[in-house]
Coordinates of C-alpha atoms and ligand atoms in Angstrom, one line a residue:
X1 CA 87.2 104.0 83.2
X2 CA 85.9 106.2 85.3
X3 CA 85.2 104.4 88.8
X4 CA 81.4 105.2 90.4
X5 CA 82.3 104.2 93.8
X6 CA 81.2 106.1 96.5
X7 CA 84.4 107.4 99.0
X8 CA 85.2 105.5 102.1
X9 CA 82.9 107.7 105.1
X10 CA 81.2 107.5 108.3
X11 CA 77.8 107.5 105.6
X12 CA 79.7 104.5 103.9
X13 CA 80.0 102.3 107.1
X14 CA 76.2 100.8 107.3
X15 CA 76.7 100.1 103.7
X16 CA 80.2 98.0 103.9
X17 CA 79.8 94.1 103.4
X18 CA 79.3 92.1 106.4
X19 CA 82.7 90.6 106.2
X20 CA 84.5 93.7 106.8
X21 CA 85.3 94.3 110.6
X22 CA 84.0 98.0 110.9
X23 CA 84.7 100.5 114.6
X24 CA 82.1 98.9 117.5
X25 CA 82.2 102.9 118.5
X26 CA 80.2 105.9 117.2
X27 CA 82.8 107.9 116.1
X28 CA 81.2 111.2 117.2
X29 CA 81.5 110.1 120.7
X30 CA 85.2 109.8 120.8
X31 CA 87.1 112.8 122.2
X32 CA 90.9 113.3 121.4
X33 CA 93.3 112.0 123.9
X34 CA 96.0 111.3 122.1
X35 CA 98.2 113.4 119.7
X36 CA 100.2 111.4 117.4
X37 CA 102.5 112.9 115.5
X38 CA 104.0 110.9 112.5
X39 CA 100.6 109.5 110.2
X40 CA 102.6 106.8 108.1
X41 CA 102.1 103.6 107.2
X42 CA 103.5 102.2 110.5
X43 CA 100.9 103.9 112.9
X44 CA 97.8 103.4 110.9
X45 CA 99.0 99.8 111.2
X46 CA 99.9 99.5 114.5
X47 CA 98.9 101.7 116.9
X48 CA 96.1 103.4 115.5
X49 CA 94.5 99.2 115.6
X50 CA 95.0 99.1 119.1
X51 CA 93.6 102.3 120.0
X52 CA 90.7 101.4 117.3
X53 CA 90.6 98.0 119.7
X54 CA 90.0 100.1 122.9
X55 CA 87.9 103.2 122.1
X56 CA 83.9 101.1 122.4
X57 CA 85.5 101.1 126.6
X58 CA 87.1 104.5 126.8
X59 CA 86.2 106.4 124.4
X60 CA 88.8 109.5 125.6
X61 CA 91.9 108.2 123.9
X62 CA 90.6 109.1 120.0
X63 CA 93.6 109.9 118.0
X64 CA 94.5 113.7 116.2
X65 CA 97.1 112.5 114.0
X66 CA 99.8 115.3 112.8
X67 CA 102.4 115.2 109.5
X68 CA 105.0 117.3 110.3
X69 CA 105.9 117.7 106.0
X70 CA 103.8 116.3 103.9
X71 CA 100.0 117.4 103.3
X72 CA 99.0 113.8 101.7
X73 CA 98.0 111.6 104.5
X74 CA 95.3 114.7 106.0
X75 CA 94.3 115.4 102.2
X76 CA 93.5 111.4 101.4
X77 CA 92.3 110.7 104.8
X78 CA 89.9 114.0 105.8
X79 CA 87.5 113.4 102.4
X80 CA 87.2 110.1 104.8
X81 CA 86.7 111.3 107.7
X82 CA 90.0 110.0 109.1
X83 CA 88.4 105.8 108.1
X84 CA 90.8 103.9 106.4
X85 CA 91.1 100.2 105.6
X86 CA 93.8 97.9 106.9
X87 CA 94.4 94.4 104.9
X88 CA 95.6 91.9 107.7
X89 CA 97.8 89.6 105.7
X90 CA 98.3 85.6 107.2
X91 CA 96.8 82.3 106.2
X92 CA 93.7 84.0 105.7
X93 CA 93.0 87.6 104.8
X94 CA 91.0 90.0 107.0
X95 CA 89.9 93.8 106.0
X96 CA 89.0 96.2 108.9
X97 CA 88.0 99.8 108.7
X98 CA 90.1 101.9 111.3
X99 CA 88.1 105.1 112.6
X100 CA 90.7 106.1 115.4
X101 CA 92.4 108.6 114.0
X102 CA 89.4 111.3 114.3
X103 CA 91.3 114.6 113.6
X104 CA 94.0 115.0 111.0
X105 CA 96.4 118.4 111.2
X106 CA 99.4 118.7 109.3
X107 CA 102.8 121.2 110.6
X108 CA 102.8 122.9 107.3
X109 CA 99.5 124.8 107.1
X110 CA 98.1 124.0 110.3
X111 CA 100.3 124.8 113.5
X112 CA 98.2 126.7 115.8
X113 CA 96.0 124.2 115.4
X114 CA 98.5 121.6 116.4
X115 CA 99.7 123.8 119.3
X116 CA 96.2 124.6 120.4
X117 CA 95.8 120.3 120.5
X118 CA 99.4 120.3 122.5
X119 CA 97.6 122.7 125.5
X120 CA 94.5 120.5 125.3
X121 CA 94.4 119.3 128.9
X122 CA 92.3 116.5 127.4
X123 CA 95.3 115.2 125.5
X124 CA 97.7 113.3 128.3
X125 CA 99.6 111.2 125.8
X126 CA 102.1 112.4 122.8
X127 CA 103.2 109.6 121.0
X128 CA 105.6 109.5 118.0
X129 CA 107.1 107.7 114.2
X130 CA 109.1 110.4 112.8
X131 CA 112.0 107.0 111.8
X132 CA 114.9 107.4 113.1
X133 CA 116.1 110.4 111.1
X134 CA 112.8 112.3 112.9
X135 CA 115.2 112.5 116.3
X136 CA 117.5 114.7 114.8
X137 CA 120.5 113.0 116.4
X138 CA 124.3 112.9 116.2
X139 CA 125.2 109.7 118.2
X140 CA 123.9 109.7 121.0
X141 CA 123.7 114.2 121.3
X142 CA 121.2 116.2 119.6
X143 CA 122.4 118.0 116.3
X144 CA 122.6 121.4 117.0
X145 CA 123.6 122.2 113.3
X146 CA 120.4 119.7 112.0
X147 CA 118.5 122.0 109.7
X148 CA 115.1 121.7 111.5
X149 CA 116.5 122.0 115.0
X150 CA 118.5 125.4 113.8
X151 CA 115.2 126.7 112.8
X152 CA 113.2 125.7 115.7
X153 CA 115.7 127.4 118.0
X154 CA 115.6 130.7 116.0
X155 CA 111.8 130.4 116.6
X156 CA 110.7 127.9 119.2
X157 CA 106.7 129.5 119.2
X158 CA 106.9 128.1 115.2
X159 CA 108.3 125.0 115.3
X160 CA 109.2 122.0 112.1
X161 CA 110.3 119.3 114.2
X162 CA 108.7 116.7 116.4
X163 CA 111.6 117.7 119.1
X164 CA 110.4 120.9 118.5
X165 CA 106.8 120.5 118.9
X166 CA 106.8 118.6 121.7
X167 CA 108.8 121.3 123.5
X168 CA 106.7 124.1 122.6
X169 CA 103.3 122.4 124.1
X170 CA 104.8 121.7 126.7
X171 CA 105.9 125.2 127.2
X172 CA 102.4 126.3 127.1
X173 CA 101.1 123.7 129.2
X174 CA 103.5 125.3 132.2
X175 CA 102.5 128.7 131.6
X176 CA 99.1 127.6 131.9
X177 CA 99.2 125.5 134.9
X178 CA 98.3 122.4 133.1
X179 CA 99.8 118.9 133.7
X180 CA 102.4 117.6 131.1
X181 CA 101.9 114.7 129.1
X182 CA 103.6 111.7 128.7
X183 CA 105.9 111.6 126.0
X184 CA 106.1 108.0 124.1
X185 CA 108.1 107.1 121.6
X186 CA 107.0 104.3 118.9
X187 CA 110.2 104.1 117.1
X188 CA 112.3 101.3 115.4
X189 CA 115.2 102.7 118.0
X190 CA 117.0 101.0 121.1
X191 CA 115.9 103.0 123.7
X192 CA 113.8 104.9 122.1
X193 CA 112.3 106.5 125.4
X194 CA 116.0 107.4 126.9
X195 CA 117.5 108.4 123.3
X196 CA 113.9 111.1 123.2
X197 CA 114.0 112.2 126.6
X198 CA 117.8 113.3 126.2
X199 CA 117.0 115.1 122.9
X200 CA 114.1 116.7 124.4
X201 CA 116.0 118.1 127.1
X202 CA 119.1 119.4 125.3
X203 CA 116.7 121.5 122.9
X204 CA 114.9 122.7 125.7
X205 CA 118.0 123.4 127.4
X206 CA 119.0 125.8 124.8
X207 CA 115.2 127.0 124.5
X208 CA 115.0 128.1 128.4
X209 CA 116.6 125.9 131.3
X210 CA 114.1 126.6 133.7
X211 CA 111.7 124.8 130.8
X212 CA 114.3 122.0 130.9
X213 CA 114.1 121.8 134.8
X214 CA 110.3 121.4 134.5
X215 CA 110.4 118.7 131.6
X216 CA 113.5 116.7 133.8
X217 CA 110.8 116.8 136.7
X218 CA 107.6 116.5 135.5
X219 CA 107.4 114.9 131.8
X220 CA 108.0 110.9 131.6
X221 CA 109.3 109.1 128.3
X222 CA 108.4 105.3 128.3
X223 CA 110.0 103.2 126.1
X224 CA 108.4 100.9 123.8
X225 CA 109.3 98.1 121.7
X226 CA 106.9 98.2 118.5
X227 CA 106.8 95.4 115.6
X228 CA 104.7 94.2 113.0
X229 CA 106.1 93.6 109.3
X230 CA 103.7 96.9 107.5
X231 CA 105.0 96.8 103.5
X232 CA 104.6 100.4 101.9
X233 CA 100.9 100.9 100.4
X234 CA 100.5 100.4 96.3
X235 CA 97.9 100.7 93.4
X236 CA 97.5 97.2 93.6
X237 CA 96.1 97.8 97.3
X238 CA 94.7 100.5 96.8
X239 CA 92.5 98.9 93.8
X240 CA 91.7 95.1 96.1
X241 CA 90.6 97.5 98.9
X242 CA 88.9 99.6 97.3
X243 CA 87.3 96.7 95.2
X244 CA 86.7 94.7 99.1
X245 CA 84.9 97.7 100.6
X246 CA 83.2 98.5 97.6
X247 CA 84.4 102.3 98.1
X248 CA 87.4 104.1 96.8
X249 CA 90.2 104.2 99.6
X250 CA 92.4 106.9 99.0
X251 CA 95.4 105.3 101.2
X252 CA 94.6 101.9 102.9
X253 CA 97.5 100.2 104.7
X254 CA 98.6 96.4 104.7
X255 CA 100.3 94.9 107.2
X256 CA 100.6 91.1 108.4
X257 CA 98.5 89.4 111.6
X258 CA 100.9 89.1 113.8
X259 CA 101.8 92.3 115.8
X260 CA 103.3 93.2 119.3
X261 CA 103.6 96.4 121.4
X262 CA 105.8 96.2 124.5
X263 CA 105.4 99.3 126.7
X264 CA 107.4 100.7 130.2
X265 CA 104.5 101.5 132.9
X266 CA 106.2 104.4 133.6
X267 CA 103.0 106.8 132.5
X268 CA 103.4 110.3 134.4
X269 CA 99.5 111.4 133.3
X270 CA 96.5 109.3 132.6
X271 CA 97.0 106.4 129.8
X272 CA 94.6 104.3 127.7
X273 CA 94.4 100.6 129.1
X274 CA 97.0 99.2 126.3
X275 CA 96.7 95.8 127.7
X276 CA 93.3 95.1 127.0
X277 CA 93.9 95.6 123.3
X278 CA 96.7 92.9 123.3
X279 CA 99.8 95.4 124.3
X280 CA 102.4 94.0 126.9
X281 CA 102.8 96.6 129.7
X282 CA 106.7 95.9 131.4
X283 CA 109.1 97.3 133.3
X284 CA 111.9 96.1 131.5
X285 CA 111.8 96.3 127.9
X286 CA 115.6 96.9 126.9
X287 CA 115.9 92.8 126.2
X288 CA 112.8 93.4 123.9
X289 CA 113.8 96.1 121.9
X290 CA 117.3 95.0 121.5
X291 CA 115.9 91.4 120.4
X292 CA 114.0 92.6 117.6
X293 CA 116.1 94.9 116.3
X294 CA 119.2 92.9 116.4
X295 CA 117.7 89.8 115.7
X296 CA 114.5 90.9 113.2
X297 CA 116.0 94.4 112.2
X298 CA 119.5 93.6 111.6
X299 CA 118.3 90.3 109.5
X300 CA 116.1 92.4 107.7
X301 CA 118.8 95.1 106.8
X302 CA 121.2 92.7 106.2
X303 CA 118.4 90.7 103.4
X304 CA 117.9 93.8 101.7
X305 CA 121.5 95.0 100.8
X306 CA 122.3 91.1 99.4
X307 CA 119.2 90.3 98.1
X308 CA 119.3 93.8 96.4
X309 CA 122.5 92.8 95.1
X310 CA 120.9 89.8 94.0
X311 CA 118.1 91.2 92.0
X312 CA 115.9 90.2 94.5
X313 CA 112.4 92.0 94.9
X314 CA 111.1 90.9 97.7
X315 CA 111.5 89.4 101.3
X316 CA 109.9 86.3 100.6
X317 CA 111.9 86.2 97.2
X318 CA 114.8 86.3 99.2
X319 CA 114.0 83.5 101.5
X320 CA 113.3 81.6 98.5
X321 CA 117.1 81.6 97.6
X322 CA 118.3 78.5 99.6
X323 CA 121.8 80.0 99.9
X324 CA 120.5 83.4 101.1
X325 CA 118.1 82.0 104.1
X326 CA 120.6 79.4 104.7
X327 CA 122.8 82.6 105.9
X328 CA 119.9 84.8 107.1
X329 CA 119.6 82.1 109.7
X330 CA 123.1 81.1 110.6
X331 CA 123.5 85.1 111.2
X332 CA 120.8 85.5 113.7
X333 CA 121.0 81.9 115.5
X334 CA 125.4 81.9 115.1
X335 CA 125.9 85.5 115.1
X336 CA 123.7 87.8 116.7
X337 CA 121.9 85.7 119.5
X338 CA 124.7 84.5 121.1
X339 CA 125.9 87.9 121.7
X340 CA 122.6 89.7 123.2
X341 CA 121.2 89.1 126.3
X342 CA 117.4 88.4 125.8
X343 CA 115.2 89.4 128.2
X344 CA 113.4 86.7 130.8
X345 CA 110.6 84.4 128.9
X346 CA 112.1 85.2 125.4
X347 CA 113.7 82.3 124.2
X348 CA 116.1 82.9 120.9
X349 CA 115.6 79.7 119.2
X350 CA 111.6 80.0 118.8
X351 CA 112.0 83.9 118.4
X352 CA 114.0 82.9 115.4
X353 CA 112.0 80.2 114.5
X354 CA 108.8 83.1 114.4
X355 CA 110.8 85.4 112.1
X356 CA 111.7 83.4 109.8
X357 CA 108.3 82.3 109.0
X358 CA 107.3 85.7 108.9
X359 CA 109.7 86.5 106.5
X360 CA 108.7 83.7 104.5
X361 CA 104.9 85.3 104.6
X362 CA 103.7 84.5 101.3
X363 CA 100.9 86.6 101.6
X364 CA 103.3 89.4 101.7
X365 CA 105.1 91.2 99.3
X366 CA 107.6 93.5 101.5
X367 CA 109.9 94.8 98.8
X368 CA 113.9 95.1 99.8
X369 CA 114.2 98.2 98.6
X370 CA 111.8 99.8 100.9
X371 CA 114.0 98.2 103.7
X372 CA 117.1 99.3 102.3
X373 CA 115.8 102.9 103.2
X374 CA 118.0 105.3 105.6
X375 CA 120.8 102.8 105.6
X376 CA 123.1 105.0 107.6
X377 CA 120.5 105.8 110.4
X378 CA 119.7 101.4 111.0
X379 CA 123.0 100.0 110.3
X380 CA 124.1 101.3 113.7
X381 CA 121.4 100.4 116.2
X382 CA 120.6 96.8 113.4
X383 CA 124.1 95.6 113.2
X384 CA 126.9 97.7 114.3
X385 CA 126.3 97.5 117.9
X386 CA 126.0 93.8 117.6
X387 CA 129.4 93.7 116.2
X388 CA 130.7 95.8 119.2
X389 CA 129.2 93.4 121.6
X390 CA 130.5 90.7 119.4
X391 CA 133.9 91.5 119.7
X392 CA 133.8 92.3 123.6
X393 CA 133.2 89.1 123.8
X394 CA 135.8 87.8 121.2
X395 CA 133.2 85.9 119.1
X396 CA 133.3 85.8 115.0
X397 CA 132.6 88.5 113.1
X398 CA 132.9 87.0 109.6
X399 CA 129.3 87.3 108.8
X400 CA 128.0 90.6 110.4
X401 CA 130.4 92.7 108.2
X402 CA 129.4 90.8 105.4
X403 CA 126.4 92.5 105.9
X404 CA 127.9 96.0 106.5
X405 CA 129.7 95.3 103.6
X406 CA 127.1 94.6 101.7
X407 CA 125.4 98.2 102.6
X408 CA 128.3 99.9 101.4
X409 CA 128.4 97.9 98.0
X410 CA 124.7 98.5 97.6
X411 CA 125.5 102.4 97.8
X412 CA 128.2 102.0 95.5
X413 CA 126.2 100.2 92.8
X414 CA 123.4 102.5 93.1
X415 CA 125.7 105.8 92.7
X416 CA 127.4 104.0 89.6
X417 CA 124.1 103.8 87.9
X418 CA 122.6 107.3 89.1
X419 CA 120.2 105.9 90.8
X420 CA 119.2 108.3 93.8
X421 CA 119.2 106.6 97.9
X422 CA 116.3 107.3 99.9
X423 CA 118.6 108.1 103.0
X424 CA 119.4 111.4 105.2
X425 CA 122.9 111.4 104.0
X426 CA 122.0 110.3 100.3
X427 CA 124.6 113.5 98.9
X428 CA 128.0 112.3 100.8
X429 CA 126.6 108.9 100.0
X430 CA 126.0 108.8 96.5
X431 CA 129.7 111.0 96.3
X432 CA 131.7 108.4 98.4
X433 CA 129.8 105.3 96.2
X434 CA 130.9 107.3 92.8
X435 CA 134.3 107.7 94.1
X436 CA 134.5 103.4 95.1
X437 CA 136.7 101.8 92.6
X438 CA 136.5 98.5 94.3
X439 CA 139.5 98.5 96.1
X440 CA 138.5 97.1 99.3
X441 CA 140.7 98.9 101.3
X442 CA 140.2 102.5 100.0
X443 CA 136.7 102.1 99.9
X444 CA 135.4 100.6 102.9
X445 CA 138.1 103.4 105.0
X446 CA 136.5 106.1 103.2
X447 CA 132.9 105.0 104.0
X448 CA 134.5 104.6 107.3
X449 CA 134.8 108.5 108.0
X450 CA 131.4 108.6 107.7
X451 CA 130.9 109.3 111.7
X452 CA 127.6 109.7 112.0
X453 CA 127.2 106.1 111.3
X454 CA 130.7 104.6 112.3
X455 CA 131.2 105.5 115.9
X456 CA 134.9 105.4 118.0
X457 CA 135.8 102.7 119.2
X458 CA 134.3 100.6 116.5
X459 CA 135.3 102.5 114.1
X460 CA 139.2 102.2 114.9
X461 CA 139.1 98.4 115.8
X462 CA 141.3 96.8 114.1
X463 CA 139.8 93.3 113.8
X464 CA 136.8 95.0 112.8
X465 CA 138.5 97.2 109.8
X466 CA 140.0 93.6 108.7
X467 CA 136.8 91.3 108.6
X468 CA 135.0 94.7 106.6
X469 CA 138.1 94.7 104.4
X470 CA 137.6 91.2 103.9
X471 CA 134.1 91.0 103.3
X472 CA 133.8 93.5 101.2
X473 CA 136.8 91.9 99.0
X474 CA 134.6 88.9 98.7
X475 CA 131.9 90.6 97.4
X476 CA 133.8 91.6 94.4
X477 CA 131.9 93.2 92.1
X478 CA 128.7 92.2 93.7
X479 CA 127.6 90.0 90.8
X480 CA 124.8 87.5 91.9
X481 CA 128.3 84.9 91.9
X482 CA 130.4 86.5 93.5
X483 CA 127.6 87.0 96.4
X484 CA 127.3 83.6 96.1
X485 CA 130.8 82.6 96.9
X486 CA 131.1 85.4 99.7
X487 CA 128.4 84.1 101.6
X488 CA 129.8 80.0 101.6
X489 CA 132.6 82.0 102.4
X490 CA 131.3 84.2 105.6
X491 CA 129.4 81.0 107.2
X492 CA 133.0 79.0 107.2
X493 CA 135.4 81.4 108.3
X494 CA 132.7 82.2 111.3
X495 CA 132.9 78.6 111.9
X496 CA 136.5 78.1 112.4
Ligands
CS2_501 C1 112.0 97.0 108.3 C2 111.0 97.3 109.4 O1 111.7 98.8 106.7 C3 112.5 98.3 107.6 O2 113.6 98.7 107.8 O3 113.0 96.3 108.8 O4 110.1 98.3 109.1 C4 110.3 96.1 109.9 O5 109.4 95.6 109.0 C5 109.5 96.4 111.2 O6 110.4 96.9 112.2 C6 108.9 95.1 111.7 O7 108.3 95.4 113.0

């Protein structure tokens, strides 16, 4: 059929139904103060809302959104001028049209345009979701011998990275005798600000040290704590938005109400007023992020692997299996937030009361497998560090490898039937899960080597190689029953 409507557009906004929150700005008199770069789902969701929130009072702080790879965000959003809708899913639905993002650039075709935007003395604030593979980290370094950073060095004017990018306007920005931005980083990542700011500074290092000087001095990286549950965008959307507005979306985004931003005030050039579009400014925010992404992350992770295992499709699906949520929860209230110091205010038991209900979200259908994504880049800020803490502190284990475990079974499975991971390290991954023959001990040491994900000491512990041994013994062949058994069996021998 062929479909008549007209495309989403600044014309289209007078025409959308009342019930559809539109931008209380004229778009034309925003001005770009931002660069962002990273246009996925997660910003449109998220960020780009509360700068949508704040631009009818300070209209400077309009987005210019930049995809360092892929052409498809610019190409479905510019026909749209940059307008997109967002479907709020909670006990009632709510459709908005986002017009914050009012210039769209992508690395591939378009980097003197990006650059040009970087030396923009109008633009104080880069801001970044490149995922944790986007860093280009090896631990805690930067890796020298990561593709993108190899090329970036060979030609820092041309960069392909966000590390890169970020570097090279700021470059210009000193030749020209312009003030630096402030660097902010809206990453899933502990410390997202520090883990930047060191990156940033060993590839400028090797780029020109008087650069790095300059950047140590002058350029701040605030960390920030970002969450709100933001399920990958389908057809099905595509068509009930479309349908809602009554013009063809090319790429709306869903998400769920609740959301929260926790930023550092530690600004070192102009920023928009976050808090009056609901952010949290602090000058503490390590309890936050390590909260969420021990207690909400590693959960999350952990759901994914078994309930993949379990032929589960969804979050909610998963929290519909009594056994399943019965261990979700032990592991975060038994497991995980005994061993993490929360920060002051936050207390574990309603946290955990909050996620949970998210994650039983009817309204939305988060599917596991998207979560299952870049296993070998979350495992180790989700769940491995908790089990380091863990056994500092000489408390079970039982159930946090189960979850580890779980990981490495999921990559075996998926390598024994061909099917491809969506993960930076898919080819030794899908080689190591060919080679499993389910013999705990010679599979879990050889996943083990993997080093960029299993970090000394952790990864010579002793009581740690045990419980992994063990719990991924129990999984067996990672038949629904077998999972079953493992998990009665994880819960107990925590409890003794
Ligand atoms: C999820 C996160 O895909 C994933 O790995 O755990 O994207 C999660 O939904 C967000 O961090 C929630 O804020």
């Amino acid at each position: 059929m062929i479909d008549l409507k007209p495309r989403l557009s600044k014309q289209a906004l007078d025409d959308l139904p009342a019930i559809v929150t539109k931008p209380n700005y004229r778009l034309d008199d925003t001005r770009i103060g931002i660069v962002h770069i990273g246009t996925g789902a997660f910003h449109r969701a998220h960020q780009a809302v509360y700068i949508d929130d704040l631009l009818a009072t300070d209209p400077d702080w309009a987005i210019c959104g930049v995809s360092l790879h892929s052409t498809e965000v610019r190409d479905a959003l510019h026909p749209q001028d940059g307008l997109y809708g967002l479907l709020l899913l909670g006990q009632e639905t709510q459709l908005r049209v986002i017009g914050s993002i009012r210039e769209l650039l992508c690395a591939r075709d378009e980097s003197t345009a990006i650059l040009a935007r970087l030396a923009d003395p109008a633009v104080r604030l880069v801001t970044l979701t490149v995922t944790e593979k986007g860093y280009c980290l090896a631990g805690e370094d930067l890796d020298v011998g990561h593709p993108d950073i190899v090329h970036d060095l060979a030609l820092p004017d041309a960069p392909c990275s966000a590390l890169g990018y970020i570097v090279a306007g700021l470059r210009q920005r000193r030749k020209l005798g312009l003030a630096a931005y402030t660097v902010l980083s809206c990453d899933n990542l502990a410390d997202n600000g520090h883990r930047l700011r060191r990156a940033v500074l060993q590839y400028a290092q090797r780029v020109d040290e008087t650069l790095a000087a300059w950047i140590e001095a002058r350029v701040s990286f605030p960390r920030s704590m970002v969450d709100s549950i933001t399920p990958a965008t389908d057809d099905a959307l595509r068509e009930r938005v479309s349908s809602e507005l009554g013009c063809t979306d090319a790429w709306p985004i869903q998400r769920e109400t609740y959301t929260q931003w926790v930023i550092e005030d530690r600004f070192g050039n102009e920023r928009p007023p976050f808090e009056l579009a609901g952010a949290t400014m602090s000058h503490d925010i390590a309890g936050y992020d390590r909260a969420k992404l021990r207690l909400l992350n590693g959960a999350h992770s952990t759901l994914a692997y078994l309930g993949s295992l379990m032929n589960l499709e969804t979050v909610a699906d998963a929290m519909g299996e009594p056994l399943l949520a019965g261990f979700i929860e032990r592991l975060m209230r038994e497991s995980i937030a005994p061993v993490i110091a929360l920060p002051e205010g936050l207390q574990a038991p309603a946290y955990i009361d909050a996620i949970l209900a998210r994650f039983r979200n009817p309204a939305i259908r988060h599917r596991l497998a998207q979560i299952a994504w870049d296993g070998s880049q979350k495992l180790p800020v989700r769940l491995l560090s908790t089990i380091s803490d863990a056994l500092a502190a000489n408390k079970p284990i039982a159930s946090l490898c189960l979850s580890i475990a779980a990981w490495m079974q999921f990559v075996r499975r998926q390598a024994h039937r061909g099917v491809a991971l969506v993960d930076p390290l898919h080819e030794s991954l899908a080689a190591m899960g060919r080679a499993c023959t389910g013999h705990a001990a010679s599979d879990v040491d050889a996943f083990l080597q993997l080093d960029a994900v299993f970090i000394a000491p952790l990864s010579r512990d002793a009581r740690f190689i045990h419980a992994l041994h063990a719990a991924y013994a129990a999984l067996a062949d990672a038949s629904p029953a077998a999972i079953t058994h493992a998990l009665t069996a994880a819960m107990h021998g925590d409890r003794r």
